[in-house]
Each structure stands twice: as structure tokens, then as C-alpha cells.
Tab-separated table of C-alpha atoms in Angstrom:
chain	number	residue	atom	x	y	z
A	3	MET	CA	0.000	0.000	0.000
A	4	GLU	CA	1.116	3.527	-0.740
A	5	TYR	CA	0.969	5.658	2.397
A	6	PRO	CA	0.801	9.476	2.451
A	7	SER	CA	4.430	10.434	1.802
A	8	GLU	CA	4.676	13.100	4.500
A	9	LEU	CA	3.139	10.801	7.097
A	10	LYS	CA	5.527	7.971	6.316
A	11	LYS	CA	8.507	10.361	6.246
A	12	GLU	CA	7.615	11.760	9.660
A	13	ILE	CA	7.261	8.295	11.171
A	14	MET	CA	10.474	6.964	9.672
A	15	GLU	CA	12.391	9.956	11.013
A	16	GLN	CA	11.093	9.179	14.492
A	17	THR	CA	12.062	5.500	14.231
A	18	GLN	CA	15.721	6.541	14.372
A	19	LYS	CA	15.280	7.019	18.113
A	20	PHE	CA	14.355	3.363	18.623
A	21	GLN	CA	15.852	-0.048	17.973
A	22	LEU	CA	13.832	-0.569	14.794
A	23	GLU	CA	15.028	-1.908	11.452
A	24	GLY	CA	13.701	-1.388	7.931
A	25	PHE	CA	10.141	-0.893	6.774
A	26	LEU	CA	7.558	-3.325	5.431
A	27	PRO	CA	4.322	-1.896	4.021
A	28	GLY	CA	1.033	-3.721	4.298
A	29	ARG	CA	0.251	-5.985	1.381
A	30	GLY	CA	-2.808	-7.486	-0.255
A	31	ALA	CA	-6.081	-6.488	-1.819
A	32	GLU	CA	-6.871	-2.886	-0.934
A	33	ASN	CA	-10.586	-3.653	-1.149
A	34	ALA	CA	-10.225	-6.827	0.928
A	35	GLU	CA	-13.074	-7.857	3.189
A	36	ILE	CA	-10.644	-9.610	5.553
A	37	MET	CA	-7.729	-7.771	7.171
A	38	LEU	CA	-5.071	-9.603	9.194
A	39	VAL	CA	-3.299	-7.434	11.768
A	40	ALA	CA	-0.153	-8.919	13.316
A	41	GLU	CA	2.529	-7.545	15.647
A	42	ALA	CA	5.547	-6.543	13.546
A	43	PRO	CA	7.731	-7.871	10.741
A	44	GLY	CA	10.664	-10.099	11.645
A	45	LYS	CA	14.126	-10.244	10.155
A	46	THR	CA	13.028	-12.488	7.281
A	47	GLU	CA	10.095	-10.235	6.383
A	48	ILE	CA	12.293	-7.128	6.294
A	49	LYS	CA	14.746	-8.935	4.018
A	50	THR	CA	12.179	-10.397	1.607
A	51	GLN	CA	9.674	-7.512	1.863
A	52	ILE	CA	6.923	-10.151	2.075
A	53	PRO	CA	4.649	-10.388	5.142
A	54	PHE	CA	4.694	-13.781	6.849
A	55	SER	CA	7.619	-15.112	4.861
A	56	GLY	CA	9.390	-16.829	7.754
A	57	GLN	CA	8.393	-19.884	9.781
A	58	ALA	CA	5.166	-18.167	10.812
A	59	GLY	CA	4.345	-17.783	7.128
A	60	LYS	CA	4.120	-21.543	6.694
A	61	GLY	CA	1.627	-21.690	9.540
A	62	LEU	CA	-0.411	-18.872	8.034
A	63	ASP	CA	-0.470	-20.463	4.581
A	64	GLU	CA	-1.651	-23.755	6.070
A	65	ALA	CA	-4.387	-21.961	8.003
A	66	LEU	CA	-5.539	-20.012	4.929
A	67	GLU	CA	-5.613	-23.191	2.875
A	68	ARG	CA	-7.606	-24.855	5.634
A	69	ILE	CA	-10.447	-22.346	5.191
A	70	ASN	CA	-9.998	-21.801	1.444
A	71	LEU	CA	-8.582	-18.266	1.624
A	72	HIS	CA	-5.740	-16.870	-0.466
A	73	ARG	CA	-3.223	-14.138	0.267
A	74	LYS	CA	-4.295	-12.193	-2.803
A	75	ASP	CA	-7.834	-11.944	-1.427
A	76	ILE	CA	-6.936	-10.538	2.011
A	77	TYR	CA	-4.963	-7.584	3.354
A	78	MET	CA	-2.036	-8.202	5.729
A	79	THR	CA	-0.469	-5.613	7.992
A	80	SER	CA	0.853	-5.151	11.518
A	81	VAL	CA	0.750	-2.601	14.313
A	82	VAL	CA	4.456	-1.793	13.795
A	83	ARG	CA	5.873	-1.654	10.270
A	84	SER	CA	9.589	-1.919	11.186
A	85	ARG	CA	11.388	-4.788	12.926
A	86	PRO	CA	11.880	-4.253	16.669
A	87	TYR	CA	15.150	-5.801	17.774
A	88	SER	CA	17.200	-6.088	20.936
A	89	VAL	CA	20.965	-6.218	21.351
A	90	LYS	CA	22.379	-9.293	23.080
A	91	LYS	CA	26.014	-9.755	24.056
A	92	ARG	CA	27.643	-13.118	24.665
A	93	GLU	CA	31.209	-13.679	25.784
A	94	ASN	CA	33.260	-16.604	24.530
A	95	LYS	CA	34.735	-17.955	27.777
A	96	LYS	CA	37.752	-19.399	26.001
A	97	THR	CA	38.762	-16.369	23.939
A	98	GLY	CA	37.058	-13.549	25.796
A	99	GLU	CA	35.568	-12.374	22.505
A	100	ILE	CA	32.252	-10.565	22.769
A	101	LYS	CA	29.687	-11.417	20.116
A	102	LYS	CA	26.547	-9.414	19.513
A	103	SER	CA	23.218	-10.631	18.178
A	104	TYR	CA	20.102	-8.702	17.266
A	105	PRO	CA	17.019	-10.899	17.843
A	106	ASN	CA	13.417	-9.875	17.307
A	107	ARG	CA	11.502	-8.518	20.287
A	108	THR	CA	7.997	-7.380	21.160
A	109	PRO	CA	7.376	-3.719	20.276
A	110	ASN	CA	6.711	-1.382	23.183
A	111	LYS	CA	3.678	0.891	23.571
A	112	THR	CA	5.557	3.966	22.340
A	113	GLU	CA	6.611	2.210	19.142
A	114	ILE	CA	3.074	0.955	18.558
A	115	ARG	CA	1.723	4.474	18.980
A	116	LEU	CA	4.383	5.792	16.593
A	117	PHE	CA	3.033	3.592	13.792
A	118	ALA	CA	-0.629	3.986	14.763
A	119	PRO	CA	-1.430	6.532	12.003
A	120	LEU	CA	-0.427	3.997	9.336
A	121	LEU	CA	-2.746	1.312	10.708
A	122	ASP	CA	-5.555	3.867	11.022
A	123	PHE	CA	-4.976	4.867	7.394
A	124	GLU	CA	-5.039	1.243	6.233
A	125	ILE	CA	-8.288	0.440	8.031
A	126	LYS	CA	-10.009	3.531	6.632
A	127	THR	CA	-8.697	2.797	3.134
A	128	VAL	CA	-9.455	-0.931	2.998
A	129	GLN	CA	-12.659	-0.791	5.070
A	130	PRO	CA	-12.588	-4.515	5.905
A	131	LYS	CA	-15.694	-6.324	7.069
A	132	ILE	CA	-13.649	-8.436	9.492
A	133	ILE	CA	-10.392	-7.523	11.238
A	134	VAL	CA	-8.443	-10.537	12.481
A	135	ALA	CA	-6.258	-9.499	15.422
A	136	MET	CA	-3.336	-11.921	15.482
A	137	GLY	CA	-1.708	-11.878	18.903
A	138	ASN	CA	-1.822	-9.616	21.935
A	139	SER	CA	-0.034	-6.608	20.427
A	140	ALA	CA	-2.637	-6.342	17.673
A	141	LEU	CA	-5.596	-7.011	19.953
A	142	LYS	CA	-4.531	-4.509	22.610
A	143	ARG	CA	-3.801	-1.850	19.979
A	144	LEU	CA	-7.278	-2.232	18.519
A	145	LEU	CA	-9.388	-2.755	21.649
A	146	GLY	CA	-7.356	-1.804	24.728
A	147	ASN	CA	-4.995	-3.305	27.255
A	148	HIS	CA	-7.585	-5.363	29.157
A	149	TYR	CA	-8.135	-7.591	26.097
A	150	THR	CA	-5.927	-10.673	25.817
A	151	ILE	CA	-5.752	-13.432	23.229
A	152	SER	CA	-5.984	-16.123	25.900
A	153	ASN	CA	-9.374	-14.774	27.018
A	154	TYR	CA	-10.858	-13.674	23.693
A	155	HIS	CA	-9.414	-15.942	20.998
A	156	GLY	CA	-12.040	-17.421	18.712
A	157	LYS	CA	-14.729	-14.945	19.816
A	158	THR	CA	-16.454	-12.503	17.493
A	159	LEU	CA	-16.485	-8.960	18.852
A	160	GLN	CA	-18.493	-6.151	17.287
A	161	GLN	CA	-17.555	-2.753	18.660
A	162	PRO	CA	-15.603	0.457	18.013
A	163	ILE	CA	-11.829	0.199	17.845
A	164	TYR	CA	-9.109	2.588	18.951
A	165	GLU	CA	-7.486	5.086	16.628
A	166	LEU	CA	-4.854	7.692	17.409
A	167	SER	CA	-6.135	11.085	18.507
A	168	LYS	CA	-5.368	14.161	16.411
A	169	ASN	CA	-2.669	15.312	18.844
A	170	HIS	CA	-1.065	11.838	18.643
A	171	LYS	CA	-0.882	11.637	22.448
A	172	SER	CA	-3.674	9.168	23.150
A	173	TYR	CA	-6.211	6.843	21.571
A	174	GLU	CA	-9.915	7.431	21.076
A	175	GLU	CA	-12.744	5.162	19.995
A	176	THR	CA	-13.963	5.249	16.418
A	177	GLU	CA	-17.540	6.196	15.640
A	178	GLU	CA	-17.861	3.058	13.520
A	179	SER	CA	-18.112	-0.465	14.888
A	180	TYR	CA	-16.070	-3.315	13.429
A	181	PHE	CA	-16.112	-7.075	13.588
A	182	ILE	CA	-12.911	-8.020	15.429
A	183	TYR	CA	-11.835	-11.662	15.562
A	184	PRO	CA	-8.906	-12.326	17.961
A	185	ILE	CA	-6.735	-15.310	17.126
A	186	TYR	CA	-3.349	-16.665	18.157
A	187	HIS	CA	-0.461	-15.619	15.931
A	188	PRO	CA	0.643	-18.511	13.657
A	189	ALA	CA	4.077	-18.420	15.316
A	190	ALA	CA	2.532	-19.342	18.669
A	191	ILE	CA	2.421	-22.990	17.679
A	192	LEU	CA	6.199	-22.974	17.213
A	193	TYR	CA	6.593	-22.353	20.931
A	194	ASN	CA	3.620	-24.297	22.238
A	195	ARG	CA	2.492	-27.347	20.263
A	196	LYS	CA	-0.448	-27.788	22.641
A	197	LEU	CA	-2.095	-24.804	20.946
A	198	GLU	CA	-2.455	-26.640	17.633
A	199	LYS	CA	-6.047	-27.819	18.152
A	200	THR	CA	-7.102	-24.463	19.594
A	201	ILE	CA	-5.615	-22.579	16.653
A	202	ASN	CA	-7.218	-24.932	14.111
A	203	ASP	CA	-10.605	-24.609	15.826
A	204	ASP	CA	-10.334	-20.818	15.840
A	205	TRP	CA	-9.594	-20.737	12.114
A	206	ASP	CA	-12.590	-23.011	11.500
A	207	HIS	CA	-14.771	-20.583	13.464
A	208	LEU	CA	-13.338	-17.716	11.407
A	209	SER	CA	-14.407	-19.533	8.257
A	210	THR	CA	-17.959	-19.713	9.592
A	211	LEU	CA	-17.888	-15.999	10.451
A	212	ILE	CA	-16.675	-15.128	6.957
A	213	GLN	CA	-19.496	-17.118	5.400
A	214	LYS	CA	-22.019	-15.201	7.517
A	215	LYS	CA	-20.604	-11.697	7.152
A	216	VAL	CA	-18.901	-11.716	3.767
A	217	ASP	CA	-20.384	-14.291	1.398
């Protein structure tokens, strides 16, 4: 998606203050009825410039195939458009050499608010019938901090969502209501295999919701 140039420029200038790498725009059909909102791109996504192109991408593709959806028919984005990373140092006990690594990390609230205007722009442009909030960062950004995936996954919520206020200092509820469907991020199964049945069931329920609200 093409974002307003001045808006993107302003945000990217501010990212220099944080441990954020690169930029990955949202991708998909700009008139899509289904919008997937994730947390942030990882190292692989920044390199390939393709959302969900790492291990989590395999899980997403399997889930989409399960309910007969295709990437070209949906819109994919995230609450932060750059990769949040941390700096880790490890000392080699034999040589004393210090090695640094830069793993992915969860974006903080300030970083999420920094990118909030882009997500607001995407939602207003695409006007999806269903927003799938994938993981806690997406769900909390859209509905507030008291919402968690563990409590709301697989449930259909119809209500206003949060958008950034004009002064960019706080969030305010939209006048419009949206169908929000919280779901575990596809990567969750990589860390907890016990979630497999839950995740599959939630995607099956999403398929039913799509048939009711979209078809």
C-alpha cells in the first residue's frame, strides 16, 4: 500500500530514536473484506519484503488453505511496520571475545503508537468487514490493554476500535463499529504445540464468520 508520503517520512524519522530496522508496508487487496493485523515484521520479512515469509508464514499459509482463503484476497499488515530488535552480548569464555546478536523482540507501547497513524490509514482505506487481530499486540492496539488473546481468541467482537487522537498523544474510539476476531499468531504454535487444536478450531470458526458476514 502507498501511504501518504509526508506521514511515512515523519514516522520513519522518528524510528531513528528506537531499535527498529527497515520498513515493510502492508500488502494485499486494498478492497479486501478480511484484514489480518499482526505484531511486527521479523528479520526475514524485512529482508524479503513479504509479510509472513518466515516460519510463521508456513503456519499462516496452512491456516488459509484450511479455510480456502488466499493471500491475494486478504490484506495483511501489523501494528508496527519496522522490525523491533534487541541487542544481546555473549562472551566466549575461552577467547574472551564478545559477540553481539540482534534478535526480534515485542514492540513497546511507544513504538506501537508511533506507527498507529499507518494502521488507522489502512483500516479507513481498505474498510474490511472483518479484522483478524493476530496476537496480543494487535488485539490490545485495537481494543485496549484489558483484552488478551488467551481470554478472547475465537470470539467474534463487534464494537468500536481505537485510533490515534489528532494530537497523537492518546487513543480514542472510532464512531464506527467493526467485527474483530482475535486469534493466536501462527508463530505461537512454534513455541507451544499444545495450541495446535485451539488454533485450528479458531480458524474453523473464522471460516464460519466469513461465510455469515462476507459471502
